[in-house]
JSON list of C-alpha atoms and ligand atoms in Angstrom, two decimals:
[
{"chain": "N", "resi": 1, "resn": "MET", "atom": "CA", "xyz": [-5.01, 10.68, -8.10]},
{"chain": "N", "resi": 2, "resn": "SER", "atom": "CA", "xyz": [-3.71, 14.05, -9.24]},
{"chain": "N", "resi": 3, "resn": "ASP", "atom": "CA", "xyz": [-3.40, 13.29, -12.91]},
{"chain": "N", "resi": 4, "resn": "LYS", "atom": "CA", "xyz": [-6.48, 14.87, -14.59]},
{"chain": "N", "resi": 5, "resn": "LYS", "atom": "CA", "xyz": [-6.18, 13.21, -18.00]},
{"chain": "N", "resi": 6, "resn": "TYR", "atom": "CA", "xyz": [-6.81, 9.63, -16.98]},
{"chain": "N", "resi": 7, "resn": "ASP", "atom": "CA", "xyz": [-9.76, 7.55, -17.98]},
{"chain": "N", "resi": 8, "resn": "PRO", "atom": "CA", "xyz": [-12.34, 6.92, -15.25]},
{"chain": "N", "resi": 9, "resn": "ARG", "atom": "CA", "xyz": [-12.55, 3.29, -16.37]},
{"chain": "N", "resi": 10, "resn": "MET", "atom": "CA", "xyz": [-8.80, 2.78, -15.92]},
{"chain": "N", "resi": 11, "resn": "HIS", "atom": "CA", "xyz": [-8.93, 4.56, -12.50]},
{"chain": "N", "resi": 12, "resn": "THR", "atom": "CA", "xyz": [-11.82, 2.36, -11.30]},
{"chain": "N", "resi": 13, "resn": "ALA", "atom": "CA", "xyz": [-10.03, -0.68, -12.47]},
{"chain": "N", "resi": 14, "resn": "GLU", "atom": "CA", "xyz": [-7.08, 0.57, -10.30]},
{"chain": "N", "resi": 15, "resn": "HIS", "atom": "CA", "xyz": [-9.35, 0.55, -7.22]},
{"chain": "N", "resi": 16, "resn": "ILE", "atom": "CA", "xyz": [-10.40, -3.10, -7.96]},
{"chain": "N", "resi": 17, "resn": "LEU", "atom": "CA", "xyz": [-6.81, -4.12, -8.54]},
{"chain": "N", "resi": 18, "resn": "ASN", "atom": "CA", "xyz": [-5.71, -2.55, -5.28]},
{"chain": "N", "resi": 19, "resn": "ARG", "atom": "CA", "xyz": [-8.30, -4.38, -3.31]},
{"chain": "N", "resi": 20, "resn": "THR", "atom": "CA", "xyz": [-7.45, -7.65, -5.21]},
{"chain": "N", "resi": 21, "resn": "MET", "atom": "CA", "xyz": [-3.74, -7.18, -4.45]},
{"chain": "N", "resi": 22, "resn": "THR", "atom": "CA", "xyz": [-4.53, -6.74, -0.65]},
{"chain": "N", "resi": 23, "resn": "GLU", "atom": "CA", "xyz": [-6.69, -9.84, -0.65]},
{"chain": "N", "resi": 24, "resn": "ILE", "atom": "CA", "xyz": [-4.61, -12.15, -2.72]},
{"chain": "N", "resi": 25, "resn": "MET", "atom": "CA", "xyz": [-1.06, -10.91, -2.08]},
{"chain": "N", "resi": 26, "resn": "GLY", "atom": "CA", "xyz": [-1.46, -9.24, 1.27]},
{"chain": "N", "resi": 27, "resn": "THR", "atom": "CA", "xyz": [0.04, -6.01, 0.11]},
{"chain": "N", "resi": 28, "resn": "ALA", "atom": "CA", "xyz": [-1.10, -2.54, 1.03]},
{"chain": "N", "resi": 29, "resn": "ARG", "atom": "CA", "xyz": [-2.80, -0.55, -1.74]},
{"chain": "N", "resi": 30, "resn": "SER", "atom": "CA", "xyz": [-0.39, 0.80, -4.40]},
{"chain": "N", "resi": 31, "resn": "PHE", "atom": "CA", "xyz": [1.73, 3.68, -3.14]},
{"chain": "N", "resi": 32, "resn": "THR", "atom": "CA", "xyz": [2.13, 5.22, -6.63]},
{"chain": "N", "resi": 33, "resn": "SER", "atom": "CA", "xyz": [0.30, 4.65, -9.87]},
{"chain": "N", "resi": 34, "resn": "HIS", "atom": "CA", "xyz": [0.36, 6.10, -13.38]},
{"chain": "N", "resi": 35, "resn": "LEU", "atom": "CA", "xyz": [-2.41, 5.78, -15.94]},
{"chain": "N", "resi": 36, "resn": "ASP", "atom": "CA", "xyz": [-1.78, 6.67, -19.57]},
{"chain": "N", "resi": 37, "resn": "GLY", "atom": "CA", "xyz": [-4.56, 6.06, -22.03]},
{"chain": "N", "resi": 38, "resn": "LYS", "atom": "CA", "xyz": [-5.51, 2.43, -21.81]},
{"chain": "N", "resi": 39, "resn": "LYS", "atom": "CA", "xyz": [-2.29, 1.44, -20.04]},
{"chain": "N", "resi": 40, "resn": "GLY", "atom": "CA", "xyz": [-1.67, 1.70, -16.33]},
{"chain": "N", "resi": 41, "resn": "LYS", "atom": "CA", "xyz": [0.93, 0.72, -13.78]},
{"chain": "N", "resi": 42, "resn": "CYS", "atom": "CA", "xyz": [0.73, 0.44, -10.05]},
{"chain": "N", "resi": 43, "resn": "ASP", "atom": "CA", "xyz": [3.58, 0.02, -7.58]},
{"chain": "N", "resi": 44, "resn": "TYR", "atom": "CA", "xyz": [3.30, -2.02, -4.37]},
{"chain": "N", "resi": 45, "resn": "LYS", "atom": "CA", "xyz": [5.68, -2.59, -1.55]},
{"chain": "N", "resi": 46, "resn": "PHE", "atom": "CA", "xyz": [6.38, -6.28, -1.65]},
{"chain": "N", "resi": 47, "resn": "SER", "atom": "CA", "xyz": [9.25, -8.81, -1.48]},
{"chain": "N", "resi": 48, "resn": "ARG", "atom": "CA", "xyz": [9.27, -10.50, -4.91]},
{"chain": "N", "resi": 49, "resn": "ASN", "atom": "CA", "xyz": [7.71, -10.63, -8.32]},
{"chain": "N", "resi": 50, "resn": "LEU", "atom": "CA", "xyz": [4.30, -12.30, -9.08]},
{"chain": "N", "resi": 51, "resn": "THR", "atom": "CA", "xyz": [4.26, -15.92, -10.24]},
{"chain": "N", "resi": 52, "resn": "ALA", "atom": "CA", "xyz": [2.35, -16.80, -13.44]},
{"chain": "N", "resi": 53, "resn": "GLU", "atom": "CA", "xyz": [-0.33, -18.43, -11.28]},
{"chain": "N", "resi": 54, "resn": "GLU", "atom": "CA", "xyz": [-0.77, -15.34, -9.15]},
{"chain": "N", "resi": 55, "resn": "THR", "atom": "CA", "xyz": [-0.93, -13.15, -12.28]},
{"chain": "N", "resi": 56, "resn": "ALA", "atom": "CA", "xyz": [-3.69, -15.38, -13.72]},
{"chain": "N", "resi": 57, "resn": "LEU", "atom": "CA", "xyz": [-5.55, -15.39, -10.33]},
{"chain": "N", "resi": 58, "resn": "LEU", "atom": "CA", "xyz": [-5.40, -11.59, -9.96]},
{"chain": "N", "resi": 59, "resn": "GLU", "atom": "CA", "xyz": [-6.65, -11.01, -13.47]},
{"chain": "N", "resi": 60, "resn": "ARG", "atom": "CA", "xyz": [-9.46, -13.49, -12.98]},
{"chain": "N", "resi": 61, "resn": "GLN", "atom": "CA", "xyz": [-10.58, -11.99, -9.77]},
{"chain": "N", "resi": 62, "resn": "VAL", "atom": "CA", "xyz": [-10.52, -8.37, -11.14]},
{"chain": "N", "resi": 63, "resn": "ASN", "atom": "CA", "xyz": [-12.61, -9.48, -14.17]},
{"chain": "N", "resi": 64, "resn": "GLY", "atom": "CA", "xyz": [-14.97, -11.34, -11.80]},
{"chain": "N", "resi": 65, "resn": "VAL", "atom": "CA", "xyz": [-15.82, -8.04, -10.06]},
{"chain": "N", "resi": 66, "resn": "ILE", "atom": "CA", "xyz": [-16.18, -6.23, -13.41]},
{"chain": "N", "resi": 67, "resn": "VAL", "atom": "CA", "xyz": [-18.57, -8.72, -14.96]},
{"chain": "N", "resi": 68, "resn": "ARG", "atom": "CA", "xyz": [-20.85, -8.66, -11.83]},
{"chain": "N", "resi": 69, "resn": "LYS", "atom": "CA", "xyz": [-21.96, -5.20, -12.98]},
{"chain": "N", "resi": 70, "resn": "THR", "atom": "CA", "xyz": [-21.11, -3.85, -9.63]},
{"chain": "N", "resi": 71, "resn": "PRO", "atom": "CA", "xyz": [-22.30, -0.20, -8.85]},
{"chain": "N", "resi": 72, "resn": "VAL", "atom": "CA", "xyz": [-19.61, 2.37, -7.93]},
{"chain": "N", "resi": 73, "resn": "THR", "atom": "CA", "xyz": [-20.97, 4.90, -5.49]},
{"chain": "N", "resi": 74, "resn": "GLU", "atom": "CA", "xyz": [-19.78, 7.84, -3.40]},
{"chain": "N", "resi": 75, "resn": "GLU", "atom": "CA", "xyz": [-20.58, 9.18, 0.00]},
{"chain": "N", "resi": 76, "resn": "PHE", "atom": "CA", "xyz": [-19.07, 11.77, 2.25]},
{"chain": "N", "resi": 77, "resn": "VAL", "atom": "CA", "xyz": [-17.71, 11.39, 5.79]},
{"chain": "N", "resi": 78, "resn": "THR", "atom": "CA", "xyz": [-15.98, 13.70, 8.12]},
{"chain": "N", "resi": 79, "resn": "ARG", "atom": "CA", "xyz": [-12.19, 14.03, 8.08]},
{"chain": "N", "resi": 80, "resn": "ALA", "atom": "CA", "xyz": [-12.11, 12.61, 11.67]},
{"chain": "N", "resi": 81, "resn": "TYR", "atom": "CA", "xyz": [-14.13, 9.50, 10.67]},
{"chain": "N", "resi": 82, "resn": "ALA", "atom": "CA", "xyz": [-11.97, 8.99, 7.57]},
{"chain": "N", "resi": 83, "resn": "ASP", "atom": "CA", "xyz": [-8.71, 9.33, 9.60]},
{"chain": "N", "resi": 84, "resn": "GLU", "atom": "CA", "xyz": [-10.04, 6.53, 11.93]},
{"chain": "N", "resi": 85, "resn": "HIS", "atom": "CA", "xyz": [-11.38, 4.12, 9.37]},
{"chain": "N", "resi": 86, "resn": "PHE", "atom": "CA", "xyz": [-9.27, 4.59, 6.21]},
{"chain": "N", "resi": 87, "resn": "ASN", "atom": "CA", "xyz": [-5.87, 5.15, 4.90]},
{"chain": "N", "resi": 88, "resn": "VAL", "atom": "CA", "xyz": [-5.95, 8.82, 3.94]},
{"chain": "N", "resi": 89, "resn": "SER", "atom": "CA", "xyz": [-2.25, 9.18, 3.23]},
{"chain": "N", "resi": 90, "resn": "LYS", "atom": "CA", "xyz": [-2.85, 9.65, -0.52]},
{"chain": "N", "resi": 91, "resn": "LEU", "atom": "CA", "xyz": [-5.50, 12.39, -0.01]},
{"chain": "N", "resi": 92, "resn": "PRO", "atom": "CA", "xyz": [-4.26, 15.99, -0.39]},
{"chain": "N", "resi": 93, "resn": "GLU", "atom": "CA", "xyz": [-4.67, 18.30, 2.60]},
{"chain": "N", "resi": 94, "resn": "LYS", "atom": "CA", "xyz": [-7.08, 20.39, 0.55]},
{"chain": "N", "resi": 95, "resn": "ALA", "atom": "CA", "xyz": [-9.53, 17.55, 0.45]},
{"chain": "N", "resi": 96, "resn": "GLY", "atom": "CA", "xyz": [-11.03, 19.43, 3.41]},
{"chain": "N", "resi": 97, "resn": "ASP", "atom": "CA", "xyz": [-13.30, 18.13, 6.09]},
{"chain": "N", "resi": 98, "resn": "ALA", "atom": "CA", "xyz": [-15.83, 16.35, 3.99]},
{"chain": "N", "resi": 99, "resn": "ILE", "atom": "CA", "xyz": [-13.92, 13.28, 2.70]},
{"chain": "N", "resi": 100, "resn": "ARG", "atom": "CA", "xyz": [-15.30, 11.48, -0.29]},
{"chain": "N", "resi": 101, "resn": "ILE", "atom": "CA", "xyz": [-15.52, 7.69, 0.00]},
{"chain": "N", "resi": 102, "resn": "ILE", "atom": "CA", "xyz": [-15.79, 5.51, -3.06]},
{"chain": "N", "resi": 103, "resn": "ARG", "atom": "CA", "xyz": [-17.37, 2.04, -2.87]},
{"chain": "N", "resi": 104, "resn": "VAL", "atom": "CA", "xyz": [-17.23, -0.62, -5.55]},
{"chain": "N", "resi": 105, "resn": "GLY", "atom": "CA", "xyz": [-20.29, -2.50, -4.31]},
{"chain": "N", "resi": 106, "resn": "GLY", "atom": "CA", "xyz": [-19.32, -4.44, -1.25]},
{"chain": "N", "resi": 107, "resn": "TYR", "atom": "CA", "xyz": [-15.94, -5.31, -2.77]},
{"chain": "N", "resi": 108, "resn": "ASP", "atom": "CA", "xyz": [-13.86, -2.17, -2.06]},
{"chain": "N", "resi": 109, "resn": "VAL", "atom": "CA", "xyz": [-14.07, 1.09, -0.18]},
{"chain": "N", "resi": 110, "resn": "CYS", "atom": "CA", "xyz": [-11.50, 3.78, -0.34]},
{"chain": "N", "resi": 111, "resn": "PRO", "atom": "CA", "xyz": [-11.27, 7.64, 0.13]},
{"chain": "N", "resi": 112, "resn": "CYS", "atom": "CA", "xyz": [-10.57, 9.20, -3.23]},
{"chain": "N", "resi": 113, "resn": "ILE", "atom": "CA", "xyz": [-11.05, 12.50, -5.00]},
{"chain": "N", "resi": 114, "resn": "GLY", "atom": "CA", "xyz": [-10.75, 11.01, -8.58]},
{"chain": "N", "resi": 115, "resn": "ALA", "atom": "CA", "xyz": [-13.21, 10.26, -11.35]},
{"chain": "N", "resi": 116, "resn": "HIS", "atom": "CA", "xyz": [-14.92, 6.95, -11.52]},
{"chain": "N", "resi": 117, "resn": "VAL", "atom": "CA", "xyz": [-17.39, 4.98, -13.65]},
{"chain": "N", "resi": 118, "resn": "GLY", "atom": "CA", "xyz": [-20.93, 4.47, -12.27]},
{"chain": "N", "resi": 119, "resn": "ASN", "atom": "CA", "xyz": [-20.87, 0.74, -12.78]},
{"chain": "N", "resi": 120, "resn": "THR", "atom": "CA", "xyz": [-18.11, -1.72, -13.34]},
{"chain": "N", "resi": 121, "resn": "SER", "atom": "CA", "xyz": [-19.83, -3.01, -16.57]},
{"chain": "N", "resi": 122, "resn": "GLU", "atom": "CA", "xyz": [-18.37, 0.25, -18.16]},
{"chain": "N", "resi": 123, "resn": "ILE", "atom": "CA", "xyz": [-14.80, -0.92, -17.63]},
{"chain": "N", "resi": 124, "resn": "GLY", "atom": "CA", "xyz": [-14.40, -3.62, -20.22]},
{"chain": "N", "resi": 125, "resn": "SER", "atom": "CA", "xyz": [-11.95, -6.51, -19.88]},
{"chain": "N", "resi": 126, "resn": "PHE", "atom": "CA", "xyz": [-8.97, -6.19, -17.56]},
{"chain": "N", "resi": 127, "resn": "ARG", "atom": "CA", "xyz": [-5.66, -7.59, -18.61]},
{"chain": "N", "resi": 128, "resn": "LEU", "atom": "CA", "xyz": [-2.77, -7.89, -16.30]},
{"chain": "N", "resi": 129, "resn": "VAL", "atom": "CA", "xyz": [0.01, -7.37, -18.86]},
{"chain": "N", "resi": 130, "resn": "SER", "atom": "CA", "xyz": [3.19, -7.90, -16.83]},
{"chain": "N", "resi": 131, "resn": "SER", "atom": "CA", "xyz": [4.90, -7.34, -13.56]},
{"chain": "N", "resi": 132, "resn": "ASP", "atom": "CA", "xyz": [8.54, -6.88, -12.40]},
{"chain": "N", "resi": 133, "resn": "TYR", "atom": "CA", "xyz": [10.26, -6.48, -9.04]},
{"chain": "N", "resi": 134, "resn": "ALA", "atom": "CA", "xyz": [13.15, -4.36, -7.90]},
{"chain": "N", "resi": 135, "resn": "GLU", "atom": "CA", "xyz": [14.33, -3.19, -4.52]},
{"chain": "N", "resi": 136, "resn": "GLY", "atom": "CA", "xyz": [11.21, -3.84, -2.56]},
{"chain": "N", "resi": 137, "resn": "VAL", "atom": "CA", "xyz": [8.77, -2.52, -5.28]},
{"chain": "N", "resi": 138, "resn": "LEU", "atom": "CA", "xyz": [6.51, -4.79, -7.22]},
{"chain": "N", "resi": 139, "resn": "ARG", "atom": "CA", "xyz": [5.27, -3.00, -10.41]},
{"chain": "N", "resi": 140, "resn": "VAL", "atom": "CA", "xyz": [2.05, -4.34, -11.98]},
{"chain": "N", "resi": 141, "resn": "ARG", "atom": "CA", "xyz": [1.10, -3.24, -15.47]},
{"chain": "N", "resi": 142, "resn": "PHE", "atom": "CA", "xyz": [-2.44, -3.56, -16.80]},
{"chain": "N", "resi": 143, "resn": "ARG", "atom": "CA", "xyz": [-4.62, -2.48, -19.63]},
{"chain": "N", "resi": 144, "resn": "LEU", "atom": "CA", "xyz": [-8.27, -2.57, -20.62]},
{"chain": "N", "resi": 145, "resn": "GLU", "atom": "CA", "xyz": [-9.47, -4.27, -23.76]},
{"chain": "K", "resi": 201, "resn": "ZN", "atom": "ZN1", "xyz": [-10.61, 6.74, -7.16]}
]
């Protein structure tokens, strides 16, 4: 995350969506994302669009994590540890040797330099608005209500 204007609630929802996409769809985490106010979009490498059933399932699972009032916590590990245990490809080089790891309870863990809420109860209701597919990229649009 390099965009400084985003809402921590939106960005934390993005963490949960990424984990949910890996679990339900088997994708990697989004390779690009853009957050603008209460609207966000995440791009995943995939082979087709989501079905209506998958869209509903993803939305339900993300909201399931949010309503459990899950704590969002940070810890720091060495760069060597992070290289071995996490995908650090989205971290800038200047992240240095102390790498910040963000946990959404026991649901998700990811290295990140961004701003997050302290508890998922702050996020509100997640709505998966739409998705489309083109040339190997599945774009998922969401917003918070
Ligand atoms: Zn983050």
